Coordinates of C-alpha atoms and ligand atoms in Angstrom, one line a residue:
X1 CA 11.9 -2.5 36.6
X2 CA 14.5 -0.2 34.3
X3 CA 12.8 3.3 34.3
X4 CA 12.5 5.3 30.8
X5 CA 15.4 7.8 31.1
X6 CA 15.0 9.3 27.7
X7 CA 18.7 9.3 26.9
X8 CA 19.1 12.0 23.5
X9 CA 20.0 10.4 21.2
X10 CA 22.6 11.4 18.3
X11 CA 21.1 12.3 15.2
X12 CA 22.5 14.5 12.2
X13 CA 20.9 15.7 8.9
X14 CA 22.4 14.4 5.7
X15 CA 21.4 16.3 3.3
X16 CA 18.7 19.0 3.5
X17 CA 15.7 18.2 2.1
X18 CA 16.2 13.8 4.2
X19 CA 18.1 12.0 5.2
X20 CA 19.9 11.7 9.2
X21 CA 21.9 9.2 10.4
X22 CA 22.6 8.2 13.8
X23 CA 24.5 6.9 15.7
X24 CA 24.8 5.5 19.7
X25 CA 22.3 2.7 18.5
X26 CA 23.1 -1.2 19.3
X27 CA 20.4 -2.5 17.5
X28 CA 21.8 -6.8 18.4
X29 CA 18.9 -5.3 21.8
X30 CA 16.4 -4.4 21.4
X31 CA 15.8 -0.9 22.4
X32 CA 13.5 0.1 24.8
X33 CA 10.6 2.3 24.5
X34 CA 11.4 5.7 24.6
X35 CA 14.4 5.5 22.8
X36 CA 12.6 3.9 20.0
X37 CA 10.2 6.7 19.8
X38 CA 12.9 8.7 19.1
X39 CA 13.7 6.9 16.3
X40 CA 9.7 6.8 14.9
X41 CA 10.3 10.3 15.0
X42 CA 13.2 11.0 13.3
X43 CA 11.9 8.7 10.6
X44 CA 9.2 10.6 10.5
X45 CA 10.5 13.4 10.4
X46 CA 13.5 12.5 8.1
X47 CA 12.4 9.5 6.0
X48 CA 15.7 8.2 5.7
X49 CA 17.5 6.7 8.8
X50 CA 21.0 5.4 8.0
X51 CA 22.6 4.1 11.1
X52 CA 26.9 2.4 10.6
X53 CA 28.0 -0.4 12.4
X54 CA 25.2 -2.5 12.8
X55 CA 26.2 -6.7 12.3
X56 CA 22.8 -7.4 12.6
X57 CA 21.7 -11.0 12.2
X58 CA 18.7 -12.0 9.9
X59 CA 16.8 -12.4 13.4
X60 CA 18.4 -9.4 15.1
X61 CA 17.0 -7.6 11.7
X62 CA 13.6 -9.5 12.1
X63 CA 12.5 -8.4 15.4
X64 CA 14.9 -4.6 15.3
X65 CA 12.0 -4.6 12.3
X66 CA 9.3 -5.4 13.8
X67 CA 9.0 -3.2 15.7
X68 CA 7.7 -0.9 14.1
X69 CA 4.8 -3.7 12.7
X70 CA 4.4 -6.2 10.8
X71 CA 6.2 -7.6 7.9
X72 CA 5.1 -8.5 4.4
X73 CA 5.9 -11.9 3.2
X74 CA 8.7 -12.1 0.1
X75 CA 7.0 -12.5 -2.7
X76 CA 7.3 -15.6 -5.5
X77 CA 10.2 -14.5 -7.8
X78 CA 12.6 -13.2 -5.2
X79 CA 15.4 -14.8 -3.0
X80 CA 13.4 -15.3 0.0
X81 CA 10.6 -16.0 -0.9
X82 CA 8.6 -18.1 1.9
X83 CA 10.4 -15.9 5.0
X84 CA 10.0 -12.1 4.8
X85 CA 13.3 -10.7 4.4
X86 CA 14.2 -10.4 1.5
X87 CA 18.2 -11.6 0.0
X88 CA 19.2 -8.3 -2.7
X89 CA 23.2 -10.2 -3.9
X90 CA 24.3 -11.2 -7.3
X91 CA 26.2 -14.9 -5.1
X92 CA 24.9 -17.2 -7.2
X93 CA 24.4 -20.5 -5.1
X94 CA 27.6 -21.6 -5.4
X95 CA 29.3 -18.8 -4.1
X96 CA 30.5 -16.9 -7.6
X97 CA 29.1 -14.4 -8.4
X98 CA 26.6 -14.3 -11.1
X99 CA 27.3 -14.0 -15.4
X100 CA 25.7 -10.5 -15.9
X101 CA 22.5 -12.0 -17.8
X102 CA 21.6 -14.1 -14.5
X103 CA 18.1 -13.4 -13.7
X104 CA 19.2 -11.5 -10.3
X105 CA 21.7 -9.6 -11.7
X106 CA 18.6 -9.0 -14.4
X107 CA 17.1 -7.7 -10.7
X108 CA 19.4 -5.8 -9.8
X109 CA 20.1 -3.8 -13.2
X110 CA 15.4 -2.8 -11.9
X111 CA 16.1 -2.2 -8.9
X112 CA 18.1 0.5 -10.3
X113 CA 15.4 2.6 -12.0
X114 CA 13.8 5.1 -9.4
X115 CA 11.1 3.0 -6.6
X116 CA 9.2 2.6 -4.3
X117 CA 8.9 -0.7 -2.9
X118 CA 5.9 -3.1 -3.1
X119 CA 4.0 0.4 -4.6
X120 CA 3.3 -3.4 -7.0
X121 CA 0.4 -3.9 -4.4
X122 CA -2.6 -2.8 -3.5
X123 CA -1.3 -2.2 0.1
X124 CA 1.3 -1.0 0.0
X125 CA 4.8 -1.1 2.3
X126 CA 5.5 1.8 4.5
X127 CA 8.9 0.9 5.3
X128 CA 11.9 -0.6 3.9
X129 CA 15.4 -2.0 6.3
X130 CA 18.1 -3.0 3.9
X131 CA 21.7 -4.3 6.1
X132 CA 24.6 -4.5 4.2
X133 CA 26.7 -7.4 4.5
X134 CA 29.2 -7.5 2.0
X135 CA 29.2 -4.6 -0.1
X136 CA 31.8 -3.3 -3.1
X137 CA 34.7 -1.2 -2.6
X138 CA 33.5 1.1 -5.4
X139 CA 29.1 1.4 -6.7
X140 CA 26.3 0.3 -6.0
X141 CA 25.7 3.5 -4.3
X142 CA 21.6 3.8 -3.4
X143 CA 20.0 7.0 -3.8
X144 CA 17.8 9.3 -2.4
X145 CA 14.8 11.5 -3.6
X146 CA 11.9 12.8 -0.8
X147 CA 9.2 13.0 -2.1
X148 CA 7.4 14.9 -0.1
X149 CA 10.5 18.1 -1.1
X150 CA 10.0 17.5 -4.7
X151 CA 6.0 18.4 -4.0
X152 CA 6.5 21.2 -2.5
X153 CA 8.9 22.6 -6.4
X154 CA 6.8 20.8 -8.7
X155 CA 5.1 24.0 -9.8
X156 CA 1.6 25.0 -8.8
X157 CA 0.3 24.2 -12.6
X158 CA 1.6 20.8 -12.5
X159 CA 0.2 20.8 -9.2
X160 CA -3.8 21.2 -9.8
X161 CA -3.2 19.4 -12.7
X162 CA -2.7 16.2 -11.6
X163 CA -3.7 16.5 -6.7
X164 CA -6.0 14.0 -7.6
X165 CA -4.2 11.9 -10.8
X166 CA -4.5 8.1 -10.4
X167 CA -1.9 6.1 -10.8
X168 CA -1.5 2.5 -11.9
X169 CA 0.9 0.5 -10.8
X170 CA 2.4 -2.9 -12.1
X171 CA 5.3 -4.8 -11.0
X172 CA 5.5 -6.9 -14.8
X173 CA 6.1 -3.2 -16.0
X174 CA 9.0 -2.5 -14.5
X175 CA 11.1 -5.5 -15.1
X176 CA 9.8 -5.4 -19.1
X177 CA 11.9 -1.8 -18.8
X178 CA 15.2 -4.2 -17.8
X179 CA 13.5 -7.1 -19.8
X180 CA 10.6 -8.1 -21.2
X181 CA 10.5 -11.9 -19.8
X182 CA 12.1 -10.5 -16.2
X183 CA 8.6 -11.4 -14.3
X184 CA 8.2 -14.8 -14.5
X185 CA 4.5 -16.2 -15.2
X186 CA 3.8 -16.9 -11.2
X187 CA 5.2 -13.3 -10.5
X188 CA 2.2 -11.8 -13.1
X189 CA -0.4 -14.9 -11.8
X190 CA 0.5 -12.8 -7.6
X191 CA 1.2 -9.1 -9.0
X192 CA -1.7 -8.3 -10.5
X193 CA -1.6 -4.4 -11.7
X194 CA -2.7 -2.1 -8.6
X195 CA -4.5 1.3 -9.1
X196 CA -2.4 4.0 -5.6
X197 CA -3.1 7.4 -5.6
X198 CA -0.8 10.1 -7.3
X199 CA 0.1 13.3 -4.1
X200 CA -0.3 11.6 -0.2
X201 CA -0.1 12.6 2.8
X202 CA 2.4 12.9 5.0
X203 CA 0.1 11.8 8.9
X204 CA 2.5 13.7 11.0
X205 CA 3.3 17.4 9.6
X206 CA 0.2 17.0 6.7
X207 CA 2.1 17.8 3.6
X208 CA 1.9 16.3 -0.1
X209 CA 3.6 13.7 -1.9
X210 CA 5.1 12.8 -4.7
X211 CA 3.5 8.8 -5.3
X212 CA 5.0 7.5 -8.2
X213 CA 8.2 5.6 -9.3
X214 CA 9.2 2.8 -11.5
X215 CA 6.3 0.3 -11.7
X216 CA 3.6 3.4 -12.4
X217 CA 2.5 2.2 -16.1
X218 CA -0.5 4.3 -16.6
X219 CA -2.2 6.9 -15.2
X220 CA -6.1 6.0 -14.8
X221 CA -8.3 9.1 -17.9
X222 CA -5.2 9.0 -20.4
X223 CA -3.9 6.7 -23.0
X224 CA -1.5 4.6 -22.4
X225 CA 1.6 7.0 -24.4
X226 CA 0.5 10.2 -22.6
X227 CA 0.3 8.8 -18.6
X228 CA 3.8 7.6 -19.7
X229 CA 4.7 10.4 -20.9
X230 CA 3.6 12.5 -17.7
X231 CA 5.0 9.5 -15.6
X232 CA 8.6 9.6 -17.3
X233 CA 8.5 14.4 -16.9
X234 CA 7.9 13.8 -12.6
X235 CA 10.2 10.9 -12.3
X236 CA 13.0 13.1 -14.4
X237 CA 12.3 16.4 -12.2
X238 CA 12.3 14.2 -9.1
X239 CA 15.5 12.5 -10.2
X240 CA 17.6 16.2 -10.4
X241 CA 20.5 15.9 -8.3
X242 CA 19.4 18.4 -5.9
X243 CA 16.7 16.0 -4.5
X244 CA 19.4 13.0 -4.6
X245 CA 21.0 12.0 -1.3
X246 CA 23.0 9.5 -2.4
X247 CA 24.1 6.6 0.3
X248 CA 27.5 5.4 0.0
X249 CA 27.8 1.7 2.1
X250 CA 29.4 0.7 4.2
X251 CA 29.9 -2.6 6.0
X252 CA 27.1 -3.2 8.6
X253 CA 25.2 0.3 7.4
X254 CA 20.9 -0.4 8.4
X255 CA 19.1 2.1 6.3
X256 CA 16.1 2.7 6.9
X257 CA 13.9 4.2 4.8
X258 CA 10.3 5.4 4.4
X259 CA 8.5 4.0 1.4
X260 CA 5.6 6.5 1.1
X261 CA 7.8 9.5 0.8
X262 CA 10.6 9.1 -1.0
X263 CA 11.6 6.8 -4.0
X264 CA 15.4 5.3 -4.1
X265 CA 17.9 3.2 -7.2
X266 CA 20.8 1.1 -6.3
X267 CA 23.6 2.3 -8.5
X268 CA 26.0 0.8 -11.4
X269 CA 28.8 -1.5 -9.9
X270 CA 31.5 -2.8 -10.6
X271 CA 30.3 -6.7 -12.4
X272 CA 32.7 -8.6 -10.1
X273 CA 32.1 -7.1 -7.1
X274 CA 30.1 -9.2 -4.7
X275 CA 26.9 -7.4 -3.0
X276 CA 25.1 -9.1 -0.8
X277 CA 21.9 -7.1 1.3
X278 CA 19.8 -7.9 3.3
X279 CA 16.2 -6.3 3.5
X280 CA 13.0 -6.1 5.6
X281 CA 10.1 -4.4 4.3
X282 CA 7.2 -3.6 7.3
X283 CA 3.3 -3.9 6.0
X284 CA 1.1 -1.0 5.2
X285 CA -1.3 -0.4 7.2
X286 CA -3.8 1.3 4.0
X287 CA -4.5 1.2 0.6
X288 CA -3.5 4.7 -1.5
X289 CA -7.4 4.7 -2.6
X290 CA -10.5 4.3 -0.6
X291 CA -11.3 2.7 -2.9
Ligands
OGA301 C1 15.5 -2.3 -2.3 C2 16.8 -1.5 -3.3 C3 18.8 -0.3 -4.3 C4 19.7 -1.2 -3.7 O1 16.4 -2.4 -1.2 O2 14.2 -2.3 -2.2 O3 15.9 -1.2 -4.3 O4 20.8 -0.3 -4.1 N1 18.4 -1.7 -3.3 O5 20.1 -2.7 -3.8
MN302 MN1 13.5 -1.3 -4.2

């Protein structure tokens, strides 16, 4: 049997607050346990990992993603429903780029709002693994913010005020920001609003982290307007340029991020360029609230 030689990965931080590039791995074949442990350690520490030149098949992407834990089934209404992959694409079934008012394009716009994947589920996602299959030559970056860093830099009075707050997260609400009819009846039925903690705790470092994004529609105990004002103010604070790591895609990049402690958003790109990314989403293991 092969011995665990603990190869040292080349890990290069990308931003003072989050993100690191990992070089020297080929994810097409399984990593040995010692190497995977180093990837997990980097994931915990940096929250966003970037690996270039990973030309993965769907099966290879699924196999690597499952190392992190069970995957979420792709929800109704998303391209890829019935599998464990989400196809984020502006390419229609006929191979042409869809028009700007097409559902796939509207969902692309909804992804351009700061969010954490699946925060609208009672047990929200742990991680996302996004593979760049076709990327536009300009625009279409994906941006990330460390919500641990945001928490650290929020004024103490605000931290004390929001520490024990509970937010309602609602898929129909975030889609409604783009188009009132974007969330279909089937999606609304499958995804009723859920309650989430506004502040989470990082399991290894013990740091606290703000947990809000586009799906957050209300704060328990506050009027709708007041709650939304607070949510919007906090997300605006989080989105300040100094917090943002912006990823410029190359084809065959694989990005891995921790949805518990980051938010992300896509950026606009010229509508005539095809863009096709494939995501596997690692399920979380517990709700953010005990009840
Ligand atoms: C996602 C997402 C943004 C983008 O894959 O979850 O929000 O840039 N992507 O496509
Ligand atoms: Mn997303």
